Structures are given as C-alpha cells and as structure tokens.
C-alpha cells in the first residue's frame, strides 16, 4: 500500500474533504512521548483546516456501524459546506 503524503499526520486522511480519522490504541498511544506526538500532530492538522475524528480500537471492533456513520456524516458536511449544529441549539 502506498503511503499518502498526510500519512505522517493521520491514520486515514481524506485530502479533498480535509477529514482525518485517527484510531487510538493503547499499545501505541500509552507513553508520554506518543501522547505528546499525537497532540502536536492533531494541532497541526486543525490549524491547517482539518477535521479530526478520533476512535478507539474498541469503537472499530464493537461499533463499526457507528464509526462508519460518523465518518460519512463528516465527509458529507465537508463536501456540502454545512456546519454541524452547535451544542445545545436546535
């Protein structure tokens, strides 16, 4: 599999929509250095206009339909330019 240019910044980047999906597993994210690296990487993406969705390995295994629905919703919002509803507002 060829590495995407954004691979160093995201697990699964979608360049056109600027949506990045991060899968966080304890085995690779439990050291202070890994935690710091992830925060630095996330901030770089956000400042570049990316939306980041973070999921745990447990999410992927136990709730794949929810994960897929959230990713699809984020991609659709980005494609149409819609903003998500603000919390607490209808």
PDB file of C-alpha atoms in Angstrom:
ATOM      1  CA  UNK A   1       0.000   0.000   0.000  1.00  0.00           C
ATOM      2  CA  UNK A   2       1.427   3.386  -0.983  1.00  0.00           C
ATOM      3  CA  UNK A   3       1.726   5.930   1.801  1.00  0.00           C
ATOM      4  CA  UNK A   4      -0.359   9.049   1.432  1.00  0.00           C
ATOM      5  CA  UNK A   5       1.519  12.365   1.906  1.00  0.00           C
ATOM      6  CA  UNK A   6      -0.596  13.026   5.011  1.00  0.00           C
ATOM      7  CA  UNK A   7       0.168   9.594   6.490  1.00  0.00           C
ATOM      8  CA  UNK A   8       2.576  11.097   8.966  1.00  0.00           C
ATOM      9  CA  UNK A   9      -0.223  13.339  10.192  1.00  0.00           C
ATOM     10  CA  UNK A  10      -3.190  10.988  10.178  1.00  0.00           C
ATOM     11  CA  UNK A  11      -4.137   7.325  10.153  1.00  0.00           C
ATOM     12  CA  UNK A  12      -6.711   7.749   7.371  1.00  0.00           C
ATOM     13  CA  UNK A  13      -6.649  11.155   5.668  1.00  0.00           C
ATOM     14  CA  UNK A  14      -9.195  12.364   3.115  1.00  0.00           C
ATOM     15  CA  UNK A  15      -7.375  15.263   1.488  1.00  0.00           C
ATOM     16  CA  UNK A  16     -10.277  16.620  -0.601  1.00  0.00           C
ATOM     17  CA  UNK A  17     -12.602  16.987   2.390  1.00  0.00           C
ATOM     18  CA  UNK A  18      -9.821  17.624   4.926  1.00  0.00           C
ATOM     19  CA  UNK A  19     -11.128  14.942   7.251  1.00  0.00           C
ATOM     20  CA  UNK A  20      -8.670  12.818   9.186  1.00  0.00           C
ATOM     21  CA  UNK A  21      -9.615   9.657  11.053  1.00  0.00           C
ATOM     22  CA  UNK A  22      -7.385   8.657  13.941  1.00  0.00           C
ATOM     23  CA  UNK A  23      -7.523   5.204  15.501  1.00  0.00           C
ATOM     24  CA  UNK A  24      -6.133   5.297  19.025  1.00  0.00           C
ATOM     25  CA  UNK A  25      -4.933   2.051  20.537  1.00  0.00           C
ATOM     26  CA  UNK A  26      -3.351   1.759  23.957  1.00  0.00           C
ATOM     27  CA  UNK A  27      -0.332  -0.143  22.693  1.00  0.00           C
ATOM     28  CA  UNK A  28       0.891   2.777  20.581  1.00  0.00           C
ATOM     29  CA  UNK A  29      -0.531   5.719  22.500  1.00  0.00           C
ATOM     30  CA  UNK A  30       0.260   4.994  26.129  1.00  0.00           C
ATOM     31  CA  UNK A  31       3.683   6.595  26.535  1.00  0.00           C
ATOM     32  CA  UNK A  32       4.165  10.289  27.328  1.00  0.00           C
ATOM     33  CA  UNK A  33       6.163  10.731  24.101  1.00  0.00           C
ATOM     34  CA  UNK A  34       3.441   9.128  21.963  1.00  0.00           C
ATOM     35  CA  UNK A  35       0.756  11.199  23.667  1.00  0.00           C
ATOM     36  CA  UNK A  36       2.726  14.405  23.028  1.00  0.00           C
ATOM     37  CA  UNK A  37       3.377  13.446  19.406  1.00  0.00           C
ATOM     38  CA  UNK A  38      -0.340  12.830  18.842  1.00  0.00           C
ATOM     39  CA  UNK A  39      -1.305  16.224  20.306  1.00  0.00           C
ATOM     40  CA  UNK A  40       1.305  18.038  18.220  1.00  0.00           C
ATOM     41  CA  UNK A  41       0.154  16.214  15.091  1.00  0.00           C
ATOM     42  CA  UNK A  42      -3.517  16.920  15.834  1.00  0.00           C
ATOM     43  CA  UNK A  43      -2.881  20.626  16.400  1.00  0.00           C
ATOM     44  CA  UNK A  44      -1.004  20.870  13.083  1.00  0.00           C
ATOM     45  CA  UNK A  45      -3.957  19.325  11.268  1.00  0.00           C
ATOM     46  CA  UNK A  46      -6.544  21.550  12.978  1.00  0.00           C
ATOM     47  CA  UNK A  47      -4.534  24.679  12.212  1.00  0.00           C
ATOM     48  CA  UNK A  48      -4.404  23.570   8.568  1.00  0.00           C
ATOM     49  CA  UNK A  49      -8.209  23.373   8.468  1.00  0.00           C
ATOM     50  CA  UNK A  50      -8.688  19.653   9.003  1.00  0.00           C
ATOM     51  CA  UNK A  51     -11.484  17.975  10.951  1.00  0.00           C
ATOM     52  CA  UNK A  52     -10.196  15.112  13.085  1.00  0.00           C
ATOM     53  CA  UNK A  53     -12.343  12.196  14.161  1.00  0.00           C
ATOM     54  CA  UNK A  54     -10.787  10.047  16.876  1.00  0.00           C
ATOM     55  CA  UNK A  55     -11.860   6.485  17.540  1.00  0.00           C
ATOM     56  CA  UNK A  56     -10.577   3.761  19.799  1.00  0.00           C
ATOM     57  CA  UNK A  57      -9.782   0.273  18.624  1.00  0.00           C
ATOM     58  CA  UNK A  58     -12.772  -0.823  20.704  1.00  0.00           C
ATOM     59  CA  UNK A  59     -15.005   1.539  18.674  1.00  0.00           C
ATOM     60  CA  UNK A  60     -13.819  -0.089  15.456  1.00  0.00           C
ATOM     61  CA  UNK A  61     -14.367  -3.637  16.700  1.00  0.00           C
ATOM     62  CA  UNK A  62     -17.579  -3.214  18.720  1.00  0.00           C
ATOM     63  CA  UNK A  63     -19.369  -0.346  16.941  1.00  0.00           C
ATOM     64  CA  UNK A  64     -18.218  -0.299  13.321  1.00  0.00           C
ATOM     65  CA  UNK A  65     -21.585   0.901  12.004  1.00  0.00           C
ATOM     66  CA  UNK A  66     -21.487   3.960  14.294  1.00  0.00           C
ATOM     67  CA  UNK A  67     -17.928   4.741  13.248  1.00  0.00           C
ATOM     68  CA  UNK A  68     -18.805   4.472   9.562  1.00  0.00           C
ATOM     69  CA  UNK A  69     -21.887   6.663  10.045  1.00  0.00           C
ATOM     70  CA  UNK A  70     -19.845   9.365  11.792  1.00  0.00           C
ATOM     71  CA  UNK A  71     -17.145   9.328   9.125  1.00  0.00           C
ATOM     72  CA  UNK A  72     -19.740   9.521   6.346  1.00  0.00           C
ATOM     73  CA  UNK A  73     -21.524  12.395   8.113  1.00  0.00           C
ATOM     74  CA  UNK A  74     -18.269  14.322   8.476  1.00  0.00           C
ATOM     75  CA  UNK A  75     -17.382  13.793   4.817  1.00  0.00           C
ATOM     76  CA  UNK A  76     -20.868  14.878   3.724  1.00  0.00           C
ATOM     77  CA  UNK A  77     -20.686  18.033   5.859  1.00  0.00           C
ATOM     78  CA  UNK A  78     -17.332  18.923   4.378  1.00  0.00           C
ATOM     79  CA  UNK A  79     -18.495  18.302   0.809  1.00  0.00           C
ATOM     80  CA  UNK A  80     -21.589  20.491   1.181  1.00  0.00           C
ATOM     81  CA  UNK A  81     -20.002  23.146   3.369  1.00  0.00           C
ATOM     82  CA  UNK A  82     -22.569  22.592   6.114  1.00  0.00           C
ATOM     83  CA  UNK A  83     -21.572  23.389   9.643  1.00  0.00           C
ATOM     84  CA  UNK A  84     -22.533  20.915  12.354  1.00  0.00           C
ATOM     85  CA  UNK A  85     -25.202  22.122  14.795  1.00  0.00           C
ATOM     86  CA  UNK A  86     -23.842  23.920  17.839  1.00  0.00           C
ATOM     87  CA  UNK A  87     -24.233  22.009  21.103  1.00  0.00           C
ATOM     88  CA  UNK A  88     -27.408  22.945  22.973  1.00  0.00           C
ATOM     89  CA  UNK A  89     -29.066  24.565  19.946  1.00  0.00           C
ATOM     90  CA  UNK A  90     -31.828  23.199  17.746  1.00  0.00           C
TER      91      UNK A  90
END
